[in-house]
Tab-separated table of C-alpha atoms in Angstrom:
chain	number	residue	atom	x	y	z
A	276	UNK	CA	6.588	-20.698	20.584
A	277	UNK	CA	8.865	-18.008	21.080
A	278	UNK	CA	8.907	-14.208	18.970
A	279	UNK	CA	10.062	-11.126	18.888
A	280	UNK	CA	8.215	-8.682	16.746
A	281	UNK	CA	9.469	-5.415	16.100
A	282	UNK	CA	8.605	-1.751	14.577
A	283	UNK	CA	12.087	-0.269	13.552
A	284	UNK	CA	13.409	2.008	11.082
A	285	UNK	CA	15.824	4.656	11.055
A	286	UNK	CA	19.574	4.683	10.992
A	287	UNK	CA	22.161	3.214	11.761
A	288	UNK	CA	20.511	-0.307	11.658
A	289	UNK	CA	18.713	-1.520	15.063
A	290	UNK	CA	20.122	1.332	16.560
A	291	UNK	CA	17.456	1.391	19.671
A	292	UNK	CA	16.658	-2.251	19.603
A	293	UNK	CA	19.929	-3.980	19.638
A	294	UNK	CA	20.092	-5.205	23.336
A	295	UNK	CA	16.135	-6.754	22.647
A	296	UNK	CA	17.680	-8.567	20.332
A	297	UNK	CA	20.547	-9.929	21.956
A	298	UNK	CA	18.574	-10.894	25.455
A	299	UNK	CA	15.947	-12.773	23.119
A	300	UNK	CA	18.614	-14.794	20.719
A	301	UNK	CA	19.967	-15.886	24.291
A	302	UNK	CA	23.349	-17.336	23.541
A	303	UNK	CA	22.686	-19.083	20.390
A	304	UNK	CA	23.621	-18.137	16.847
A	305	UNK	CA	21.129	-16.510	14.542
A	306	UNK	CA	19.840	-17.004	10.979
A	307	UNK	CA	19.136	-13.695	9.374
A	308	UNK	CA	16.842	-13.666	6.290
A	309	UNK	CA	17.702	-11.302	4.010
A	310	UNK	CA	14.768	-11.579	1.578
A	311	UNK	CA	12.685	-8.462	2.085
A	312	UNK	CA	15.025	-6.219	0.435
A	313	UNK	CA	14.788	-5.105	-3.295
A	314	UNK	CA	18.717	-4.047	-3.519
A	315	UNK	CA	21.524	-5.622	-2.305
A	316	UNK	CA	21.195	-8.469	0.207
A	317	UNK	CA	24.851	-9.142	1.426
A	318	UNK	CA	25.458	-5.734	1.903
A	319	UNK	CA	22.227	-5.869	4.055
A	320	UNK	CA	23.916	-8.573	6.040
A	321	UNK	CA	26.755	-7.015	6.293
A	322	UNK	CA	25.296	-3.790	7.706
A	323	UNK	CA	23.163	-6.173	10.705
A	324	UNK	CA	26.015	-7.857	11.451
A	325	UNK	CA	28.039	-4.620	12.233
A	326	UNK	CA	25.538	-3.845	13.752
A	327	UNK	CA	24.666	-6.672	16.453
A	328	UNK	CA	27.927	-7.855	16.614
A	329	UNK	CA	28.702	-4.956	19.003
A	330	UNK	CA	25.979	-6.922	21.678
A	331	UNK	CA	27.402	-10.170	20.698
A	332	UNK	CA	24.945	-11.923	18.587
A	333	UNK	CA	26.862	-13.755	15.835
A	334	UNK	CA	24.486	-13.693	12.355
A	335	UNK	CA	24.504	-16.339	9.352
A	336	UNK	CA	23.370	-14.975	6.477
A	337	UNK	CA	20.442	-17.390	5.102
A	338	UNK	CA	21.170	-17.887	1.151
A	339	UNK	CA	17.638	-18.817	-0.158
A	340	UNK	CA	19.373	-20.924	-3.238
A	341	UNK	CA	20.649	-23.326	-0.323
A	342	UNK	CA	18.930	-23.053	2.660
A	343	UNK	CA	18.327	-26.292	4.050
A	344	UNK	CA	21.198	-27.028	6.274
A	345	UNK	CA	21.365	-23.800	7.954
A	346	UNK	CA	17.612	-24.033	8.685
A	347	UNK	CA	17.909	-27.457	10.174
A	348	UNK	CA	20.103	-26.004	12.437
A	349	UNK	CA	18.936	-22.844	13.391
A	350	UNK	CA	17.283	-21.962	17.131
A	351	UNK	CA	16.547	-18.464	16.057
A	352	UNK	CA	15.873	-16.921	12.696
A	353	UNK	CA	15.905	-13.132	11.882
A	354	UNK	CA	13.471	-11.733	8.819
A	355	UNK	CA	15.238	-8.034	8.258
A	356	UNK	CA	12.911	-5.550	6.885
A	357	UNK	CA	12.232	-4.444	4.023
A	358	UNK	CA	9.656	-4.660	1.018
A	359	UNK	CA	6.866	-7.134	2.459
A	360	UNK	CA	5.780	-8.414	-1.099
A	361	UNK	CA	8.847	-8.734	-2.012
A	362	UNK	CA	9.745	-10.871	1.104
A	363	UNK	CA	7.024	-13.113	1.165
A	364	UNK	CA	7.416	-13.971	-2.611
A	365	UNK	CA	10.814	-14.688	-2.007
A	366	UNK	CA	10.072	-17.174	0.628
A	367	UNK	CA	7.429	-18.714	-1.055
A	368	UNK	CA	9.004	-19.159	-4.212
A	369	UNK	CA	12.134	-20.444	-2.790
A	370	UNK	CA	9.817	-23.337	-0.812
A	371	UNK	CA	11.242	-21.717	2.674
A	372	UNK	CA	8.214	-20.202	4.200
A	373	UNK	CA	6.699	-23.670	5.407
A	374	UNK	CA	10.115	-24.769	6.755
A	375	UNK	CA	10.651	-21.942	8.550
A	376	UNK	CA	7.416	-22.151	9.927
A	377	UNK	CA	8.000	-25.754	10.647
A	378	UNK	CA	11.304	-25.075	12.507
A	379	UNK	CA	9.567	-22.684	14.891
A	380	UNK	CA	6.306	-24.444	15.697
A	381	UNK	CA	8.672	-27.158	16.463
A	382	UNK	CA	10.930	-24.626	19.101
A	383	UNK	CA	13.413	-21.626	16.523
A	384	UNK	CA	12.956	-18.849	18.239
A	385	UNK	CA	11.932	-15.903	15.330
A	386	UNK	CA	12.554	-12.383	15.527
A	387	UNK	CA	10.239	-10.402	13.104
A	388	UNK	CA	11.547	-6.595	12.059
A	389	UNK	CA	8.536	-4.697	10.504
A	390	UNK	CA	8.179	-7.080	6.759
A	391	UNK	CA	9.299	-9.731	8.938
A	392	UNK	CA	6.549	-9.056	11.431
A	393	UNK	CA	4.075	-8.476	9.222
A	394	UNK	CA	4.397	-12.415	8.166
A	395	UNK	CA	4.226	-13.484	11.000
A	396	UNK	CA	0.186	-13.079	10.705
A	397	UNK	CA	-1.828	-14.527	8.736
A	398	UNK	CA	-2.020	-12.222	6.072
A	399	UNK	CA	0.191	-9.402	4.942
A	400	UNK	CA	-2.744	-7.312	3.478
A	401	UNK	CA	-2.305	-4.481	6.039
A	402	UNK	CA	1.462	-3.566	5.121
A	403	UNK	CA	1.576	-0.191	4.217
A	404	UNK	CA	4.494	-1.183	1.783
A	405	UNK	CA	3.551	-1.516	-2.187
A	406	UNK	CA	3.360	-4.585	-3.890
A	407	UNK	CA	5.958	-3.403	-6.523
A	408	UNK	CA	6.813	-7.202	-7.174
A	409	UNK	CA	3.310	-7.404	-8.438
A	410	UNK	CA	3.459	-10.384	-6.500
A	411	UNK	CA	-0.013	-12.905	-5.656
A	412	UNK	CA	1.227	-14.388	-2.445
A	413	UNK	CA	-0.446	-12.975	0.477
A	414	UNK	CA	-0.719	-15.268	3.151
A	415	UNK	CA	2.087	-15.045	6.137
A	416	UNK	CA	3.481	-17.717	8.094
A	417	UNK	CA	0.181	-17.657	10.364
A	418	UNK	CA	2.042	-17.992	13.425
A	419	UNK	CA	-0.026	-15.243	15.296
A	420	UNK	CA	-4.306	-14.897	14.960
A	421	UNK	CA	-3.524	-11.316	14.109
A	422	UNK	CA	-1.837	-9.013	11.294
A	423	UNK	CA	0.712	-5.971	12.051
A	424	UNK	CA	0.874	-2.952	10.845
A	425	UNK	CA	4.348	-1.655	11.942
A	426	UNK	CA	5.344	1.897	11.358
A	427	UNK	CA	2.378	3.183	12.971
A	428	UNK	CA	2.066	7.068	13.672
A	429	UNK	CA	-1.625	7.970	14.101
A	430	UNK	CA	-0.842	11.958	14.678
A	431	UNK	CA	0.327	13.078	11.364
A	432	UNK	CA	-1.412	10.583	9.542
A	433	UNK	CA	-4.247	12.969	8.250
A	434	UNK	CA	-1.617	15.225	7.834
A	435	UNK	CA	0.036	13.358	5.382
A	436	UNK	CA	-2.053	11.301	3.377
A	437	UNK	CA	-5.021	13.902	2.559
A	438	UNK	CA	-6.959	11.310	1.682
A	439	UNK	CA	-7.932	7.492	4.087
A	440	UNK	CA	-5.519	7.459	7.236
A	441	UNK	CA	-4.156	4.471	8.969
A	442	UNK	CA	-6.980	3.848	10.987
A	443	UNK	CA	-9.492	4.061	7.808
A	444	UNK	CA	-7.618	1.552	6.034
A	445	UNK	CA	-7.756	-0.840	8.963
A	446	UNK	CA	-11.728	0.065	8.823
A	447	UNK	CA	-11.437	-1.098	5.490
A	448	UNK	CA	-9.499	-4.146	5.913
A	449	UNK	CA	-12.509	-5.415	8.602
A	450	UNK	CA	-15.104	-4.632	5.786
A	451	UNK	CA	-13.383	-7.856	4.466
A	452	UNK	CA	-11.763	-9.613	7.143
A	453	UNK	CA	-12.225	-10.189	11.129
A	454	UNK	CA	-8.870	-10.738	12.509
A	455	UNK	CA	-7.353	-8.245	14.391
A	456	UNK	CA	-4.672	-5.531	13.329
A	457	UNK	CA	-1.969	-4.760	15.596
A	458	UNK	CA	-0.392	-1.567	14.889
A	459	UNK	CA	2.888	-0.714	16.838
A	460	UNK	CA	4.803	3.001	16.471
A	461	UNK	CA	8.614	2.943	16.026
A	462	UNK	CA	10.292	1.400	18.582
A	463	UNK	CA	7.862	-0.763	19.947
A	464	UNK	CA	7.608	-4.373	19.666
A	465	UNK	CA	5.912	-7.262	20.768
A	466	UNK	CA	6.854	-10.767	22.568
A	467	UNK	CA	4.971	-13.686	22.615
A	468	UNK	CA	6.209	-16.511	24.900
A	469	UNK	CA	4.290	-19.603	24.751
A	470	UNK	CA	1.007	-18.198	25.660
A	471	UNK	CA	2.141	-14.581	27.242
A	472	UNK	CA	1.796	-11.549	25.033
A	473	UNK	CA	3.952	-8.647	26.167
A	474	UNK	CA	4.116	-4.735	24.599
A	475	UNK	CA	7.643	-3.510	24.694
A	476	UNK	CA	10.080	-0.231	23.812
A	477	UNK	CA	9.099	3.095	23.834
A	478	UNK	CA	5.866	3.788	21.601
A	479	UNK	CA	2.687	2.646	21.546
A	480	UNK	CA	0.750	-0.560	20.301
A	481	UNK	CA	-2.748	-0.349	19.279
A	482	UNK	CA	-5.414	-3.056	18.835
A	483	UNK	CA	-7.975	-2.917	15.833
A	484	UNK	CA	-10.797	-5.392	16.550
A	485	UNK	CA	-13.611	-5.278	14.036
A	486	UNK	CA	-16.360	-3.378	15.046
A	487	UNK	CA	-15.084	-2.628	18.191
A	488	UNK	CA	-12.626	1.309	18.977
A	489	UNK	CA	-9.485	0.362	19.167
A	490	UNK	CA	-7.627	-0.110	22.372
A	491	UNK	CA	-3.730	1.417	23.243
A	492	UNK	CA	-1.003	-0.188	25.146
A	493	UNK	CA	2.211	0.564	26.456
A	494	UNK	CA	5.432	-0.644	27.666
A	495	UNK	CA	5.010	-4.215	29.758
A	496	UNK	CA	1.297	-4.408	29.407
A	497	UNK	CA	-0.008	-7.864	28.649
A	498	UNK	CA	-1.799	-8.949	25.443
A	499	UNK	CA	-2.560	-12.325	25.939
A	500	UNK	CA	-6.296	-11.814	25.450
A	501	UNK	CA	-5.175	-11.158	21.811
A	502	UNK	CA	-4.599	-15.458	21.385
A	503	UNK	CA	-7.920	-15.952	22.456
A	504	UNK	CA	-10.721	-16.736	20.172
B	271	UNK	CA	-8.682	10.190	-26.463
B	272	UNK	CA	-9.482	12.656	-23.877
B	273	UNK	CA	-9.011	11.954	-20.552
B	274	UNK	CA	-9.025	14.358	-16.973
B	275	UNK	CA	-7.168	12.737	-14.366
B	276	UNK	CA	-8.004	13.986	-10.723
B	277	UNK	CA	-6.235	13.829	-7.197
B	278	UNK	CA	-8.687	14.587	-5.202
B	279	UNK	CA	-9.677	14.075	-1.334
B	280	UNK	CA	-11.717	16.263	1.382
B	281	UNK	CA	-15.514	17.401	1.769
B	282	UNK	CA	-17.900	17.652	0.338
B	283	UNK	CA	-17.042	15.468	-2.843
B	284	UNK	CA	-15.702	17.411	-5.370
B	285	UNK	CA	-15.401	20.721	-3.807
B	286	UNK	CA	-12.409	22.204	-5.822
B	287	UNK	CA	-12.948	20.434	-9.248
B	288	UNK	CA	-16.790	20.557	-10.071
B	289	UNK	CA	-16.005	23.552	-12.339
B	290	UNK	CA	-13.476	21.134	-14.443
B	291	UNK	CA	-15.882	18.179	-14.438
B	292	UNK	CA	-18.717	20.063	-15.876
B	293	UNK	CA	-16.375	22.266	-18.570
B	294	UNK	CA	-14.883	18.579	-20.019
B	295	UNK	CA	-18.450	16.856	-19.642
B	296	UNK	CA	-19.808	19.617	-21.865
B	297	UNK	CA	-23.298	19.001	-22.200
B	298	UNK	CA	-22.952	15.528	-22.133
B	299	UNK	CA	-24.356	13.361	-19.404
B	300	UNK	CA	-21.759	11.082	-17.231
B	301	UNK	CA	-21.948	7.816	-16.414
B	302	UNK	CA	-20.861	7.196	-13.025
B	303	UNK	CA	-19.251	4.761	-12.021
B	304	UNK	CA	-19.177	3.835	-7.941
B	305	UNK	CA	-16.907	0.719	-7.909
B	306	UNK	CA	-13.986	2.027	-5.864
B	307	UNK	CA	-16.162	2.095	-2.758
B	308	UNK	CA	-15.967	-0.629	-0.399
B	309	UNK	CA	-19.254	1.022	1.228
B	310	UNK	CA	-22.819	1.910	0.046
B	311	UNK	CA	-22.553	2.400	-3.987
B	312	UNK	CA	-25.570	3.828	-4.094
B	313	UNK	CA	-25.073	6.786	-0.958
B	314	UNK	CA	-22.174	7.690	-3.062
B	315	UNK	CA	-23.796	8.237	-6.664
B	316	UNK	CA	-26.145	10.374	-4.193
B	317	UNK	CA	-23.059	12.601	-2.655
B	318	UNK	CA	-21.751	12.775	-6.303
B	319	UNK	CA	-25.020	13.314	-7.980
B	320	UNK	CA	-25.815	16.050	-5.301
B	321	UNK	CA	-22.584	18.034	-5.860
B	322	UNK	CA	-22.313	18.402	-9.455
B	323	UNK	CA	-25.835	18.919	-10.093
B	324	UNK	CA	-24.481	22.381	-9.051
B	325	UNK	CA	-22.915	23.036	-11.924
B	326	UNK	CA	-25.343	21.420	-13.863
B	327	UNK	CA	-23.897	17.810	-14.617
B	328	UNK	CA	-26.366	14.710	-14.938
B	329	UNK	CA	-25.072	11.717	-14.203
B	330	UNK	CA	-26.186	8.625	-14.310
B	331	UNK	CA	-25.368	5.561	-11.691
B	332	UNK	CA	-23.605	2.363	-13.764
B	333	UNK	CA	-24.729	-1.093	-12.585
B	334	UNK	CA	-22.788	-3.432	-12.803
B	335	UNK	CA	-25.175	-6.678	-12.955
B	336	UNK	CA	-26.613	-5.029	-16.364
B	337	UNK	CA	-24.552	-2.242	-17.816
B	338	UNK	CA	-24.355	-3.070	-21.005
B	339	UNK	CA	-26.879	-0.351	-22.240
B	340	UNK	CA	-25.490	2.730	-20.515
B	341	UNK	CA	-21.899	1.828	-21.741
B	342	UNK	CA	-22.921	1.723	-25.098
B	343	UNK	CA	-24.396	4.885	-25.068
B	344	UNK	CA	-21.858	6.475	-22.592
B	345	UNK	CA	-20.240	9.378	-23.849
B	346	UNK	CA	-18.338	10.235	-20.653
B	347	UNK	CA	-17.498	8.196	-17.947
B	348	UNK	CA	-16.504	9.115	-14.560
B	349	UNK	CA	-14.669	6.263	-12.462
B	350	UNK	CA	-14.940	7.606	-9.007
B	351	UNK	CA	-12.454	7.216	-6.168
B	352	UNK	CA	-12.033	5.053	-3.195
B	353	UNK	CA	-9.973	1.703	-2.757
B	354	UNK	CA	-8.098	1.104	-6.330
B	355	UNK	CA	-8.123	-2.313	-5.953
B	356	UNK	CA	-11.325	-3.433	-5.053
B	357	UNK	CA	-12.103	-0.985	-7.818
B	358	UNK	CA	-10.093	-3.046	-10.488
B	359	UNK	CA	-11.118	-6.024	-9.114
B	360	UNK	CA	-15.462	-5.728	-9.557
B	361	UNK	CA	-14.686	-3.823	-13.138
B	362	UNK	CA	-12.671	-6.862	-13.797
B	363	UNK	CA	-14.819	-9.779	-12.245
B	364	UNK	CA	-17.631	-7.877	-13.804
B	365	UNK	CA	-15.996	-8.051	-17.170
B	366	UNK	CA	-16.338	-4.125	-17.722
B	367	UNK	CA	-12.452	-2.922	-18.182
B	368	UNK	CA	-12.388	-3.954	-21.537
B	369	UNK	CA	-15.783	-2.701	-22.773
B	370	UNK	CA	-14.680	0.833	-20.531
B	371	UNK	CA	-11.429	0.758	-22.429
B	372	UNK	CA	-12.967	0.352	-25.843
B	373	UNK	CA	-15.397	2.865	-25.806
B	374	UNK	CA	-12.503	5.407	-24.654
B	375	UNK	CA	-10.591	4.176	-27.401
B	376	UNK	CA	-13.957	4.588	-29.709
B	377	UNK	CA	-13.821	8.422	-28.711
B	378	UNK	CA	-15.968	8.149	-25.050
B	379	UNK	CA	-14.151	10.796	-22.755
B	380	UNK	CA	-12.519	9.359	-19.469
B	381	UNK	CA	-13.020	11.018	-15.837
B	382	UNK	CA	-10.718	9.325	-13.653
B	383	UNK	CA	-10.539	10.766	-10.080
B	384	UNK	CA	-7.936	9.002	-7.538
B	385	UNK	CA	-8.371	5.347	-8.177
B	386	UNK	CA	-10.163	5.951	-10.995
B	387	UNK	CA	-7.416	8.182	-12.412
B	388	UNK	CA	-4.830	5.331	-11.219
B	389	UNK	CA	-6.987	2.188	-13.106
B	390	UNK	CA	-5.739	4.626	-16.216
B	391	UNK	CA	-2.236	3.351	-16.482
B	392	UNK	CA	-0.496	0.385	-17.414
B	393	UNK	CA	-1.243	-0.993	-13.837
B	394	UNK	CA	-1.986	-0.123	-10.220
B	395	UNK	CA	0.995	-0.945	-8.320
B	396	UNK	CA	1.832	2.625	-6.994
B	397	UNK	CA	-1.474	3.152	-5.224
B	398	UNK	CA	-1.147	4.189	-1.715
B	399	UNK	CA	-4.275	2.155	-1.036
B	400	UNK	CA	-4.306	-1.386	0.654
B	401	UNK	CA	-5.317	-4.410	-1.265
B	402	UNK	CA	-7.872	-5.216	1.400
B	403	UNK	CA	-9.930	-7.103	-0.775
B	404	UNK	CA	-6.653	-9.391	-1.855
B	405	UNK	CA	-6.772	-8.766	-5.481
B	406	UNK	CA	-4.500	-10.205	-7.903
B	407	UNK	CA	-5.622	-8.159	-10.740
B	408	UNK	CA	-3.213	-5.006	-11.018
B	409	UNK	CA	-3.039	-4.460	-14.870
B	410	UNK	CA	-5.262	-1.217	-15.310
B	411	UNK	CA	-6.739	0.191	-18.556
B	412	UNK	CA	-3.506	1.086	-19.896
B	413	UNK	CA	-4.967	3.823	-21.900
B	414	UNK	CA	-1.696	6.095	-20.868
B	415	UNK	CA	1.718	4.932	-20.803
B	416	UNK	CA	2.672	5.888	-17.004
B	417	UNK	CA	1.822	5.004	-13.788
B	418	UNK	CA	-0.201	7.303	-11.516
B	419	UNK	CA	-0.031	8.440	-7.554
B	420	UNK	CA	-2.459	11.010	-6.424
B	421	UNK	CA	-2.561	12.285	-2.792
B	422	UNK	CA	1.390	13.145	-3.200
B	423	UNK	CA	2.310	15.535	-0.596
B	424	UNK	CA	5.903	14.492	0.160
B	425	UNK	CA	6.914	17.348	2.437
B	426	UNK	CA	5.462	15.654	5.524
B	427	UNK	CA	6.288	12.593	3.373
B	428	UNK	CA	9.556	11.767	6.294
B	429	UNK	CA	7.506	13.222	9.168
B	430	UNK	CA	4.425	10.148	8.663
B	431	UNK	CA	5.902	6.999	7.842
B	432	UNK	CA	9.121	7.009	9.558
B	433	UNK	CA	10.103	4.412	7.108
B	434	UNK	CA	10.099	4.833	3.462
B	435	UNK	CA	8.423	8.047	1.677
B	436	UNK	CA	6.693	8.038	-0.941
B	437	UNK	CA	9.665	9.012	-3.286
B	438	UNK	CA	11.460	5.599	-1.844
B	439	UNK	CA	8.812	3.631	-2.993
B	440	UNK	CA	8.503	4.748	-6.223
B	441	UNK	CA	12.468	4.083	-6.644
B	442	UNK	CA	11.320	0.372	-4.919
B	443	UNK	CA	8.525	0.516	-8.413
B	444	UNK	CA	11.564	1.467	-10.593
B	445	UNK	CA	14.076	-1.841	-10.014
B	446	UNK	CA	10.824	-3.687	-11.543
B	447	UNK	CA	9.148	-1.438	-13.923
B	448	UNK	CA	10.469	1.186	-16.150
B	449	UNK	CA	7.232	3.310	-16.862
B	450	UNK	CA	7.121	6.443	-15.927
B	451	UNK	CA	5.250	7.466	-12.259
B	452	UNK	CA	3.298	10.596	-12.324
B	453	UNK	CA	2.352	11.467	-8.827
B	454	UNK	CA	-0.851	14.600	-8.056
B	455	UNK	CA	-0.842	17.510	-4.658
B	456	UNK	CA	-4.126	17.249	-3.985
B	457	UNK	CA	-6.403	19.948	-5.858
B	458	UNK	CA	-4.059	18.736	-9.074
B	459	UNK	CA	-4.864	17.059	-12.346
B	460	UNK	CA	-3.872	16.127	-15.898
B	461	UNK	CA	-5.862	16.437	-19.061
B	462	UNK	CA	-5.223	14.249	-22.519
B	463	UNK	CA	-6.441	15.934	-25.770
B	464	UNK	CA	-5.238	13.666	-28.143
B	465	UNK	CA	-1.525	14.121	-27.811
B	466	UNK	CA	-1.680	17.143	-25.782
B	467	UNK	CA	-1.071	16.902	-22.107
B	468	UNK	CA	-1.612	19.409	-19.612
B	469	UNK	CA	-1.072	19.887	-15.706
B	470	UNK	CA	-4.002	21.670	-13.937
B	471	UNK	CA	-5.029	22.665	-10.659
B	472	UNK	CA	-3.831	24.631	-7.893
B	473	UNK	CA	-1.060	21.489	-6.896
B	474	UNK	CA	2.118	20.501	-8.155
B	475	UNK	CA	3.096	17.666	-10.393
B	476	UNK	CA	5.935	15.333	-10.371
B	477	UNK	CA	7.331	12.939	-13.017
B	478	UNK	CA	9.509	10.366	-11.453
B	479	UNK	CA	11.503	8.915	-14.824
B	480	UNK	CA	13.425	5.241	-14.084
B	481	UNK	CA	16.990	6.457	-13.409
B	482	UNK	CA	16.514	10.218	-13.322
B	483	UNK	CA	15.982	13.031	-11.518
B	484	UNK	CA	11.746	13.610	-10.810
B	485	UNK	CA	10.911	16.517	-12.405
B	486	UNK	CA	8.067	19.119	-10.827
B	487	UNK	CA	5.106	20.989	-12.919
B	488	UNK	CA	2.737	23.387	-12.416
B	489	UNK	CA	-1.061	24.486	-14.039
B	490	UNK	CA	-0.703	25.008	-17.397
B	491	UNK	CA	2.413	22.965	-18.291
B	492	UNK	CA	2.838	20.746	-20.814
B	493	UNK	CA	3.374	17.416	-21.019
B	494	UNK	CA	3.537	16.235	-24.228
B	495	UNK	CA	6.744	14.581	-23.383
B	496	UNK	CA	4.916	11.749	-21.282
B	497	UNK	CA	3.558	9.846	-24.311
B	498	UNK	CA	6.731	9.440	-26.255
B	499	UNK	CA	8.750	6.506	-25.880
């Protein structure tokens, strides 16, 4: 199995993680998934293909009301970012979420920007996006044993919120589940190939195990303890 | 109907708004109830118990295996804060939102502080907090026609998340809903006197309307506005 799991925002679109992009989707054409946001998706495509067309990664925009042949042919699919609810209700409503799953167990590459990361676990329930969809979907595509929390930006956290930070919410989350949280600052992300887990980019990636204080890593350190039970 | 609805965080519990619990319990005694916690129910009646004691307010600790009694002789409530939807969810599972709701409707006065003040509108989606517990109950008690967010502080709003503020995501709430979103500073409330509404508190207030402007207010201003249609 073979992902790319990234913490991005900011403008223009994949402005810092473009070339990632491009050395993971190799030479091969890319499916990007649309679904996670609440306003306009082809203008959405049209703004990440602008965008990665300048490194030479050619995008097909995935329409969820016919999706089938482009998935049977894709080697690497792109979820975009965006509202995480609304992504994964999307997908699961539209019967995709177990064929894209399929597809990559069986080889697609999948590249995973912050909604599309968070699915990638098994759950989405540490997202710090709002379930404005008032959607009841809330298990991801369960292709990693931990959830993400992208975004992540412990400093001004109390700062901000007055009242639970980041890190007491992921306290929280382990009063009630045992899987780990992997949070990741902008412009980090996180490649797993076959059984090697890599930190990449410029921030920092933490790990939340229950009951245990959470451990930092940067740039090129290895993970792969993180697969193990 | 008289309600106070509270944004409150920071220690010890209920530092800057014991005064304005105890001058809308009158001499009344409050029945507390601990549900938002995800921790030790009864180490929080204690904190609570302990701090407005002070200023001379008895309350009395709601549980929810047998609460049948103190509801029907509650006067006041007072739905404390912590996670909103693990708060929904045990007043829900426990079958107590609708006997809370009719006794408010019946004339008992309404305490809501953070969660407690969100489980007051029509339903919970604009919560900061995480659905840790994986809820899928997010209608609240409805007994005001707008949506709350307390903890609003949105000039470091940018600095934290690096992805959407808090004023994003209640535009995200608008393309689904159309009730209003009143978001609480911290230190801020709202009263209800029958069809008088007031701002108090040393914050601001902000009205975020479906297609308008947001609209700030301070202590002391009205808004009656809020309950028309």
């Amino acid at each position: 199995m073979r992902l790319l799991l990234i913490s991005n925002s900011g403008k223009p679109l994949y402005w810092w993680c473009k070339k990632e992009i491009a050395d993971f989707a190799g030479d091969k054409e890319v499916t990007f998934i649309s679904a996670a946001t609440i306003y306009d998706p082809n203008e959405y495509y049209q703004k990440a293909q602008e965008s990665l067309k300048e490194v030479g990664v050619k995008l097909n925009h995935l329409n969820l009301k016919s999706p089938q042949d482009l998935i049977n042919k894709t080697q690497v699919f792109l979820v975009a970012g965006g509202n995480t609810y609304h992504l994964l209700k999307k997908l699961k409503t539209n019967g995709m979420l177990d064929k894209i799953k399929r597809k990559v167990l069986d080889g697609a590459a999948y590249i995973g920007i912050s909604a599309g990361a968070n699915i990638a676990g098994p759950n989405i329930l540490t997202t710090n996006d709002w379930n404005v969809v008032g959607s009841t979907y809330f298990n991801g595509l369960n292709l990693v044993p931990f959830n993400i929390n992208p975004h992540y930006n412990a400093p001004q956290d109390k700062v901000l919120t007055s009242a639970e930070t980041r890190d007491e919410r992921i306290g929280e989350y382990h009063v009630f589940k045992s899987n780990p949280v992997v949070v990741m600052e902008e412009q980090t992300y996180l490649t797993l190939d076959d059984n090697k887990v890599k930190v990449g980019g410029r921030g920092k990636l933490k790990v939340f195990t229950k009951g245990r204080k959470s451990k930092e890593f940067k740039s090129r350190e290895n993970l792969d303890f993180i697969l193990m039970k």
